[in-house]
Short mmCIF file of N, CA and C in Angstrom, two decimals:
data_model
loop_
_atom_site.label_atom_id
_atom_site.label_comp_id
_atom_site.label_asym_id
_atom_site.label_seq_id
_atom_site.Cartn_x
_atom_site.Cartn_y
_atom_site.Cartn_z
N UNK A 1 1.02 -1.31 0.36
CA UNK A 1 0.17 0.26 0.16
C UNK A 1 0.77 1.38 0.21
N UNK A 2 0.84 2.07 -0.70
CA UNK A 2 1.42 3.30 -1.15
C UNK A 2 0.65 4.80 -0.56
N UNK A 3 0.96 5.23 -0.08
CA UNK A 3 0.02 6.29 0.96
C UNK A 3 0.67 8.00 1.01
N UNK A 4 0.07 8.84 0.28
CA UNK A 4 0.97 9.92 0.14
C UNK A 4 0.64 10.94 1.52
N UNK A 5 1.47 11.83 2.19
CA UNK A 5 1.43 12.08 3.26
C UNK A 5 1.83 13.65 2.49
N UNK A 6 0.69 14.69 3.46
CA UNK A 6 0.64 16.32 3.00
C UNK A 6 0.37 16.37 4.73
N UNK A 7 1.45 17.67 4.79
CA UNK A 7 0.68 19.03 6.39
C UNK A 7 1.06 20.05 5.69
N UNK A 8 0.64 21.12 6.54
CA UNK A 8 0.65 22.74 6.03
C UNK A 8 0.52 23.33 5.19
N UNK A 9 -0.45 22.74 4.02
CA UNK A 9 -0.90 23.38 3.04
C UNK A 9 -1.39 24.96 2.86
N UNK A 10 -1.82 25.07 3.65
CA UNK A 10 -2.07 26.73 3.93
C UNK A 10 -2.73 27.77 2.55
N UNK A 11 -3.75 26.39 1.60
CA UNK A 11 -4.16 27.03 0.67
C UNK A 11 -5.24 27.30 1.15
N UNK A 12 -5.55 28.69 0.32
CA UNK A 12 -6.71 29.61 0.05
C UNK A 12 -8.22 29.79 -0.48
N UNK A 13 -7.58 28.85 -2.03
CA UNK A 13 -8.54 28.57 -2.61
C UNK A 13 -8.65 27.19 -3.53
N UNK A 14 -9.80 27.39 -3.80
CA UNK A 14 -9.96 25.83 -5.03
C UNK A 14 -8.82 25.90 -5.87
N UNK A 15 -8.90 27.29 -6.72
CA UNK A 15 -7.74 27.03 -7.83
C UNK A 15 -6.51 26.55 -7.62
N UNK A 16 -5.82 27.06 -5.96
CA UNK A 16 -4.28 26.48 -5.67
C UNK A 16 -4.80 24.94 -5.01
N UNK A 17 -5.97 24.66 -4.77
CA UNK A 17 -5.72 22.77 -4.38
C UNK A 17 -5.74 22.47 -5.62
N UNK A 18 -6.53 22.79 -6.84
CA UNK A 18 -6.73 21.93 -7.83
C UNK A 18 -5.13 22.17 -8.32
N UNK A 19 -4.53 23.28 -8.06
CA UNK A 19 -2.98 23.07 -8.68
C UNK A 19 -2.25 22.38 -8.32
N UNK A 20 -1.98 22.56 -6.85
CA UNK A 20 -1.52 21.20 -5.94
C UNK A 20 -1.57 19.85 -6.34
N UNK A 21 -3.19 19.58 -6.38
CA UNK A 21 -3.78 18.28 -6.80
C UNK A 21 -3.18 17.83 -8.01
N UNK A 22 -3.31 18.48 -9.40
CA UNK A 22 -2.37 18.09 -10.48
C UNK A 22 -1.44 17.85 -10.16
N UNK A 23 -0.47 19.05 -9.63
CA UNK A 23 1.05 18.84 -9.60
C UNK A 23 1.18 17.40 -8.95
N UNK A 24 0.77 16.75 -7.72
CA UNK A 24 1.28 15.63 -7.03
C UNK A 24 0.71 14.51 -7.75
N UNK A 25 -0.67 14.81 -8.51
CA UNK A 25 -0.94 13.29 -8.75
C UNK A 25 -0.24 13.26 -10.35
N UNK A 26 0.23 14.47 -10.74
CA UNK A 26 1.37 14.02 -12.12
C UNK A 26 2.80 13.70 -11.55
N UNK A 27 2.92 13.57 -10.03
CA UNK A 27 4.00 13.10 -9.80
C UNK A 27 4.52 12.35 -8.51
N UNK A 28 4.77 12.31 -7.44
CA UNK A 28 4.96 11.42 -6.38
C UNK A 28 3.70 10.24 -6.53
N UNK A 29 2.66 11.39 -5.96
CA UNK A 29 1.25 11.15 -5.46
C UNK A 29 0.28 10.42 -6.62
N UNK A 30 1.29 10.13 -7.78
CA UNK A 30 0.73 9.58 -9.05
C UNK A 30 0.14 7.55 -8.65
N UNK A 31 0.30 6.97 -8.10
CA UNK A 31 -0.12 5.68 -7.84
C UNK A 31 -0.14 5.78 -6.28
N UNK A 32 -0.79 6.68 -5.46
CA UNK A 32 -1.24 6.78 -3.76
C UNK A 32 -2.05 5.81 -3.68
N UNK A 33 -2.78 5.20 -2.92
CA UNK A 33 -3.91 4.59 -2.85
C UNK A 33 -4.72 5.25 -1.43
N UNK A 34 -3.93 6.14 -0.82
CA UNK A 34 -4.93 6.88 0.34
C UNK A 34 -3.54 8.27 0.21
N UNK A 35 -4.10 9.29 0.91
CA UNK A 35 -3.64 10.33 1.30
C UNK A 35 -3.99 10.85 2.57
N UNK A 36 -3.19 11.11 3.33
CA UNK A 36 -2.82 11.80 4.90
C UNK A 36 -2.47 12.99 5.01
N UNK A 37 -3.34 14.15 5.84
CA UNK A 37 -3.40 15.12 5.85
C UNK A 37 -3.42 15.43 7.27
N UNK A 38 -2.01 16.13 7.48
CA UNK A 38 -1.45 16.36 8.94
C UNK A 38 -1.93 17.71 9.79
N UNK A 39 -2.54 18.17 9.17
CA UNK A 39 -3.38 19.66 9.56
C UNK A 39 -2.85 20.60 9.06
N UNK A 40 -3.41 21.87 8.95
CA UNK A 40 -3.19 23.31 8.43
C UNK A 40 -3.98 22.82 6.76
N UNK A 41 -4.87 22.12 6.47
CA UNK A 41 -5.71 22.57 5.02
C UNK A 41 -5.89 23.72 4.52
N UNK A 42 -6.28 24.46 5.50
CA UNK A 42 -7.05 26.04 5.37
C UNK A 42 -8.13 26.08 5.03
N UNK A 43 -8.02 25.76 3.10
CA UNK A 43 -8.90 25.94 2.27
C UNK A 43 -9.78 24.55 2.98
N UNK A 44 -11.22 24.69 3.14
CA UNK A 44 -12.11 23.91 3.67
C UNK A 44 -12.23 22.26 2.75
N UNK A 45 -12.22 22.69 1.73
CA UNK A 45 -12.55 21.45 0.59
C UNK A 45 -11.73 20.86 -0.11
N UNK A 46 -10.44 21.16 0.80
CA UNK A 46 -8.80 20.59 -0.38
C UNK A 46 -9.38 19.13 -0.56
N UNK A 47 -9.62 18.34 0.26
CA UNK A 47 -10.09 16.70 -0.48
C UNK A 47 -10.51 16.99 -1.34
N UNK A 48 -11.49 17.51 -2.21
CA UNK A 48 -12.67 17.20 -3.19
C UNK A 48 -11.25 17.29 -4.06
N UNK A 49 -10.43 18.49 -4.14
CA UNK A 49 -9.45 18.19 -5.18
C UNK A 49 -8.76 17.02 -5.56
N UNK A 50 -8.65 16.08 -4.63
CA UNK A 50 -7.85 14.99 -4.82
C UNK A 50 -8.71 13.77 -5.33
N UNK A 51 -10.12 14.04 -5.01
CA UNK A 51 -10.97 13.39 -5.52
C UNK A 51 -10.65 12.09 -6.84
N UNK A 52 -10.80 10.89 -6.68
CA UNK A 52 -11.53 10.05 -5.66
C UNK A 52 -10.70 9.18 -5.01
N UNK A 53 -9.44 10.17 -4.40
CA UNK A 53 -8.42 9.06 -3.71
C UNK A 53 -8.85 9.10 -2.02
N UNK A 54 -8.87 8.23 -1.46
CA UNK A 54 -9.39 8.12 -0.59
C UNK A 54 -8.66 9.29 0.44
N UNK A 55 -9.18 9.88 1.36
CA UNK A 55 -8.38 11.31 2.16
C UNK A 55 -8.88 11.05 3.55
N UNK A 56 -7.81 11.13 4.65
CA UNK A 56 -8.05 11.42 5.95
C UNK A 56 -7.36 12.31 6.44
N UNK A 57 -7.56 13.26 7.28
CA UNK A 57 -6.87 14.41 7.73
C UNK A 57 -7.08 14.94 9.43
N UNK A 58 -6.35 15.47 9.92
CA UNK A 58 -6.50 16.05 11.16
C UNK A 58 -7.04 17.56 10.91
N UNK A 59 -7.05 17.91 12.32
CA UNK A 59 -7.52 19.88 12.04
C UNK A 59 -5.76 20.37 12.82
N UNK A 60 -5.44 20.98 11.82
CA UNK A 60 -4.02 22.23 12.75
C UNK A 60 -4.61 23.37 13.18
N UNK A 61 -4.11 23.69 13.57
CA UNK A 61 -4.20 25.61 14.23
C UNK A 61 -4.81 26.29 13.55
N UNK A 62 -4.63 25.92 12.41
CA UNK A 62 -4.99 27.11 11.05
C UNK A 62 -6.27 27.12 10.42
N UNK A 63 -7.02 25.40 10.96
CA UNK A 63 -8.09 24.95 10.17
C UNK A 63 -9.58 25.38 11.35
N UNK A 64 -9.50 26.51 11.45
CA UNK A 64 -10.61 26.89 12.06
C UNK A 64 -12.28 26.61 11.60
N UNK A 65 -11.99 26.41 10.70
CA UNK A 65 -13.57 26.40 9.45
C UNK A 65 -14.08 25.08 9.78
N UNK A 66 -12.56 24.43 10.30
CA UNK A 66 -13.03 22.84 9.81
C UNK A 66 -13.42 21.81 11.18
N UNK A 67 -14.03 22.08 12.05
CA UNK A 67 -14.77 21.70 13.01
C UNK A 67 -14.92 20.07 12.82
N UNK A 68 -15.35 19.54 11.74
CA UNK A 68 -15.63 18.43 11.59
C UNK A 68 -14.23 17.29 11.11
N UNK A 69 -13.40 18.01 11.32
CA UNK A 69 -11.99 17.06 11.22
C UNK A 69 -11.56 16.77 12.87
N UNK A 70 -11.21 15.49 13.21
CA UNK A 70 -10.76 15.79 14.41
C UNK A 70 -9.22 16.27 14.45
N UNK A 71 -9.12 16.53 15.73
CA UNK A 71 -8.13 16.88 16.14
C UNK A 71 -6.74 15.67 16.42
N UNK A 72 -7.51 14.24 16.27
CA UNK A 72 -6.16 13.50 16.50
C UNK A 72 -6.54 12.26 15.92
N UNK A 73 -6.20 11.45 15.29
CA UNK A 73 -7.00 10.15 14.90
C UNK A 73 -5.85 8.95 15.12
N UNK A 74 -6.40 7.62 14.79
CA UNK A 74 -5.75 6.67 14.94
C UNK A 74 -6.24 5.41 13.23
N UNK A 75 -5.34 5.37 12.79
CA UNK A 75 -6.27 4.90 11.77
C UNK A 75 -4.96 3.71 11.64
N UNK A 76 -6.19 2.31 10.88
CA UNK A 76 -5.08 1.31 10.71
C UNK A 76 -4.99 0.51 9.22
N UNK A 77 -4.08 0.50 8.45
CA UNK A 77 -3.61 0.05 7.38
C UNK A 77 -3.14 -0.99 7.22
N UNK A 78 -3.21 -2.13 6.38
CA UNK A 78 -2.55 -3.03 6.09
C UNK A 78 -2.20 -3.50 7.72
N UNK A 79 -2.71 -3.87 8.78
CA UNK A 79 -2.45 -4.02 9.96
C UNK A 79 -1.09 -3.12 10.81
N UNK A 80 -1.25 -2.03 10.26
CA UNK A 80 0.04 -0.93 10.89
C UNK A 80 -0.72 -0.24 11.54
N UNK A 81 -0.64 0.31 12.45
CA UNK A 81 -1.49 1.30 13.01
C UNK A 81 -0.40 2.72 12.80
N UNK A 82 -1.32 3.75 12.50
CA UNK A 82 -0.58 5.36 12.43
C UNK A 82 -1.75 6.34 13.15
N UNK A 83 -1.04 7.00 14.23
CA UNK A 83 -1.21 7.76 15.11
C UNK A 83 -0.85 9.18 13.87
N UNK A 84 -2.32 10.00 14.19
CA UNK A 84 -2.08 11.22 13.10
C UNK A 84 -2.48 12.49 14.50
N UNK A 85 -1.67 13.58 14.47
CA UNK A 85 -1.92 14.61 15.03
C UNK A 85 -1.18 16.00 14.22
N UNK A 86 -1.80 17.37 14.67
CA UNK A 86 -1.08 18.13 13.69
C UNK A 86 0.46 18.97 14.32
N UNK A 87 0.16 18.38 15.66
CA UNK A 87 1.26 19.48 16.61
C UNK A 87 1.22 20.51 17.31
N UNK A 88 1.78 20.99 17.70
CA UNK A 88 1.93 22.49 18.50
C UNK A 88 3.06 23.28 18.86
N UNK A 89 3.27 24.42 19.68
CA UNK A 89 4.08 25.25 19.85
C UNK A 89 5.24 24.88 19.04
N UNK A 90 6.37 25.02 19.90
CA UNK A 90 7.68 25.83 18.74
C UNK A 90 8.21 24.12 18.55
N UNK A 91 9.31 24.36 17.03
CA UNK A 91 9.31 23.43 16.56
C UNK A 91 10.41 22.33 17.61
N UNK A 92 10.89 23.18 18.32
CA UNK A 92 11.82 22.23 19.10
C UNK A 92 11.32 21.75 20.40
N UNK A 93 11.35 20.39 20.43
CA UNK A 93 10.77 19.54 21.43
C UNK A 93 9.56 19.17 20.69
N UNK A 94 9.02 19.36 19.63
CA UNK A 94 7.63 18.58 18.91
C UNK A 94 7.64 17.28 18.97
N UNK A 95 8.61 17.08 18.09
CA UNK A 95 8.58 15.09 18.65
C UNK A 95 8.72 14.25 19.79
N UNK A 96 9.38 15.32 20.55
CA UNK A 96 8.69 14.77 22.25
C UNK A 96 7.34 14.92 22.74
N UNK A 97 6.42 15.66 22.25
CA UNK A 97 5.15 16.23 22.39
C UNK A 97 4.22 15.20 21.78
N UNK A 98 4.39 15.32 20.49
CA UNK A 98 3.77 14.03 19.88
C UNK A 98 3.90 12.56 20.22
N UNK A 99 5.17 12.06 20.60
CA UNK A 99 5.58 10.88 21.19
C UNK A 99 4.65 10.49 22.58
N UNK A 100 4.92 11.49 23.21
CA UNK A 100 4.04 11.48 24.28
C UNK A 100 2.40 11.53 24.01
N UNK A 101 1.98 12.60 23.60
CA UNK A 101 0.32 12.49 23.34
C UNK A 101 -0.09 11.00 22.75
N UNK A 102 0.43 10.34 22.18
CA UNK A 102 0.16 9.03 21.94
C UNK A 102 0.82 7.66 22.59
N UNK A 103 1.38 8.24 23.91
CA UNK A 103 1.73 7.25 24.91
C UNK A 103 0.76 6.63 25.49
N UNK A 104 1.14 5.24 25.39
CA UNK A 104 0.46 4.14 25.66
C UNK A 104 -0.60 3.22 24.60
N UNK A 105 -0.31 4.38 23.27
CA UNK A 105 -0.61 3.40 22.46
C UNK A 105 -0.15 2.82 21.58
N UNK A 106 -0.42 1.67 20.91
CA UNK A 106 1.02 0.77 20.16
C UNK A 106 0.67 0.96 18.88
N UNK A 107 1.71 2.21 18.37
CA UNK A 107 1.73 2.61 17.14
C UNK A 107 3.31 2.31 16.37
N UNK A 108 2.49 2.26 15.12
CA UNK A 108 4.14 1.73 14.28
C UNK A 108 4.25 3.36 13.59
N UNK A 109 3.66 4.17 13.42
CA UNK A 109 3.90 5.89 12.78
C UNK A 109 3.24 6.43 13.53
N UNK A 110 3.73 7.91 13.72
CA UNK A 110 3.01 8.62 13.95
C UNK A 110 3.41 9.97 13.15
N UNK A 111 2.06 10.64 12.51
CA UNK A 111 2.58 11.50 11.44
C UNK A 111 1.98 12.59 12.16
N UNK A 112 2.81 13.54 11.99
CA UNK A 112 2.37 15.10 12.12
C UNK A 112 2.92 16.39 11.25
N UNK A 113 2.65 17.64 12.12
CA UNK A 113 3.16 18.95 10.99
C UNK A 113 3.46 19.78 11.61
N UNK A 114 3.31 20.85 11.78
CA UNK A 114 2.94 22.26 12.15
C UNK A 114 4.45 23.03 12.39
N UNK A 115 5.65 22.12 12.57
CA UNK A 115 7.04 22.80 12.05
C UNK A 115 7.26 22.83 10.92
N UNK A 116 6.62 22.23 9.86
CA UNK A 116 6.97 22.78 8.20
C UNK A 116 8.28 22.02 8.50
N UNK A 117 9.40 21.32 9.12
CA UNK A 117 10.07 20.98 8.87
C UNK A 117 10.00 18.99 8.81
N UNK A 118 10.40 18.94 7.46
CA UNK A 118 10.68 16.93 7.28
C UNK A 118 11.38 16.51 8.41
N UNK A 119 10.39 15.17 9.17
CA UNK A 119 11.41 14.77 9.98
C UNK A 119 11.21 12.99 9.26
N UNK A 120 12.16 12.18 9.01
CA UNK A 120 11.39 10.49 8.82
C UNK A 120 12.57 10.24 9.79
N UNK A 121 12.16 9.79 10.89
CA UNK A 121 13.44 8.88 11.84
C UNK A 121 12.40 8.26 12.80
N UNK A 122 13.39 7.00 13.34
CA UNK A 122 12.59 6.19 14.19
C UNK A 122 12.76 6.56 15.50
N UNK A 123 12.07 6.48 16.48
CA UNK A 123 12.50 6.44 17.99
C UNK A 123 12.07 5.62 18.59
N UNK A 124 13.07 4.39 19.07
CA UNK A 124 12.45 2.77 19.59
C UNK A 124 11.66 2.86 17.92
N UNK A 125 10.68 1.52 18.32
CA UNK A 125 9.70 1.44 16.89
C UNK A 125 9.26 1.86 16.37
N UNK A 126 8.64 3.40 16.59
CA UNK A 126 7.94 3.89 15.94
C UNK A 126 8.97 4.73 15.42
N UNK A 127 8.12 4.92 14.11
CA UNK A 127 8.28 5.96 12.73
C UNK A 127 7.71 7.10 12.83
N UNK A 128 8.43 8.71 13.50
CA UNK A 128 8.13 9.96 13.19
C UNK A 128 8.23 10.30 11.76
N UNK A 129 6.93 10.89 11.34
CA UNK A 129 6.98 11.87 9.84
C UNK A 129 6.59 12.90 10.21
N UNK A 130 7.23 13.56 9.72
CA UNK A 130 6.57 15.08 9.23
C UNK A 130 6.95 15.00 7.84
N UNK A 131 5.77 15.02 6.49
CA UNK A 131 6.20 15.13 5.39
C UNK A 131 6.99 17.07 5.35
N UNK A 132 6.69 17.51 6.27
CA UNK A 132 6.87 18.91 5.71
C UNK A 132 5.61 19.83 5.02
N UNK A 133 6.07 20.92 4.16
CA UNK A 133 5.13 21.53 3.48
C UNK A 133 5.50 21.44 2.04
N UNK A 134 4.22 21.36 1.36
CA UNK A 134 4.55 21.30 -0.02
C UNK A 134 4.50 23.03 -0.58
N UNK A 135 4.43 23.81 0.19
CA UNK A 135 3.96 25.05 -0.15
C UNK A 135 4.11 25.94 0.61
N UNK A 136 4.49 25.83 1.86
CA UNK A 136 5.58 26.87 2.68
C UNK A 136 6.44 26.55 3.57
N UNK A 137 7.35 26.45 2.77
CA UNK A 137 9.13 25.60 3.59
C UNK A 137 8.88 26.61 4.48
N UNK A 138 9.17 27.91 4.95
CA UNK A 138 9.76 28.36 5.88
C UNK A 138 10.96 28.49 6.24
N UNK A 139 11.64 27.55 7.33
CA UNK A 139 13.08 27.70 7.52
C UNK A 139 13.88 26.62 6.59
N UNK A 140 12.75 25.40 6.27
CA UNK A 140 13.37 24.17 4.95
C UNK A 140 13.66 24.87 3.93
N UNK A 141 14.86 23.36 3.65
CA UNK A 141 15.62 24.28 2.47
C UNK A 141 14.45 24.11 1.07
N UNK A 142 13.54 23.44 1.16
CA UNK A 142 12.53 23.00 -0.21
C UNK A 142 11.38 22.61 0.58
N UNK A 143 10.08 22.62 -0.80
CA UNK A 143 9.27 21.88 -0.36
C UNK A 143 8.89 20.62 -0.47
N UNK A 144 8.24 20.09 0.77
CA UNK A 144 8.38 18.23 0.17
C UNK A 144 7.08 18.16 0.53
N UNK A 145 6.78 16.72 0.50
CA UNK A 145 5.77 15.93 0.61
C UNK A 145 6.36 14.48 1.49
N UNK A 146 5.40 13.55 1.64
CA UNK A 146 5.61 12.57 1.82
C UNK A 146 4.85 11.27 1.26
N UNK A 147 5.96 10.11 1.57
CA UNK A 147 5.33 8.95 0.56
C UNK A 147 5.53 7.85 2.02
N UNK A 148 4.40 7.18 2.68
CA UNK A 148 4.82 5.75 2.76
C UNK A 148 4.49 4.61 2.15
N UNK A 149 5.33 3.32 2.52
CA UNK A 149 4.92 2.46 1.84
C UNK A 149 4.68 1.40 2.68
N UNK A 150 3.46 0.55 3.08
CA UNK A 150 3.23 -0.30 3.77
C UNK A 150 3.29 -1.77 3.44
N UNK A 151 3.95 -2.54 3.85
CA UNK A 151 4.15 -3.97 3.98
C UNK A 151 4.08 -4.18 4.74
N UNK A 152 4.76 -5.35 5.19
CA UNK A 152 5.04 -6.32 6.23
C UNK A 152 5.76 -5.09 6.93
N UNK A 153 6.80 -4.26 6.68
CA UNK A 153 7.38 -3.23 7.11
C UNK A 153 6.83 -1.81 6.53
N UNK A 154 6.91 -1.10 7.30
CA UNK A 154 6.92 0.01 6.85
C UNK A 154 8.04 1.51 6.73
N UNK A 155 7.86 1.63 5.04
CA UNK A 155 9.04 2.53 4.67
C UNK A 155 8.57 3.75 4.31
N UNK A 156 9.46 4.43 4.72
CA UNK A 156 8.85 6.19 4.24
C UNK A 156 10.15 7.27 3.58
N UNK A 157 9.73 8.14 2.82
CA UNK A 157 10.56 8.98 2.40
C UNK A 157 9.76 10.10 2.12
N UNK A 158 10.88 11.62 2.79
CA UNK A 158 10.87 12.92 2.14
C UNK A 158 11.24 13.24 0.43
N UNK A 159 9.64 13.41 0.17
CA UNK A 159 9.81 13.58 -1.29
C UNK A 159 9.90 14.82 -1.72
N UNK A 160 11.32 15.68 -2.37
CA UNK A 160 11.32 17.20 -2.75
C UNK A 160 10.38 17.44 -3.79
N UNK A 161 9.56 18.42 -3.67
CA UNK A 161 8.96 18.99 -5.12
C UNK A 161 9.12 20.75 -5.26
N UNK A 162 9.31 20.55 -6.62
CA UNK A 162 9.56 22.24 -7.05
C UNK A 162 8.33 23.15 -7.22
#
């Protein structure tokens, strides 16, 4: 199973959503089975731009109009448990905060955003994964998205987009 992962898109219009969707679907998301968004969609119908690809998201601190989105969730794909939360506070210490948030859950992956900084590393048996941002890199060197591949093990990569 191949999963496209987004966060911190901060898009404000349908046109911007369609442009991003076309760029990703003609690139790194060309053959994804589903898409996960770790919050700060901003444009409330961003998921519709990627239709018919299944979409799961969480609400970020900039998603005030999206009360229907949960602030966190745990999803099971192919027997692997993925926790999702946007994150909060300074980028310094965010990994510890999201790990503590999901303490007590037996997760394989934690997906988060908020910092706009790509992260792909294991802490113990848990893969911490922040795809960065495809639209607002802040101090990151480039715009990025993520890919998760789920089989008997979970592999992940940060993908640079231009």
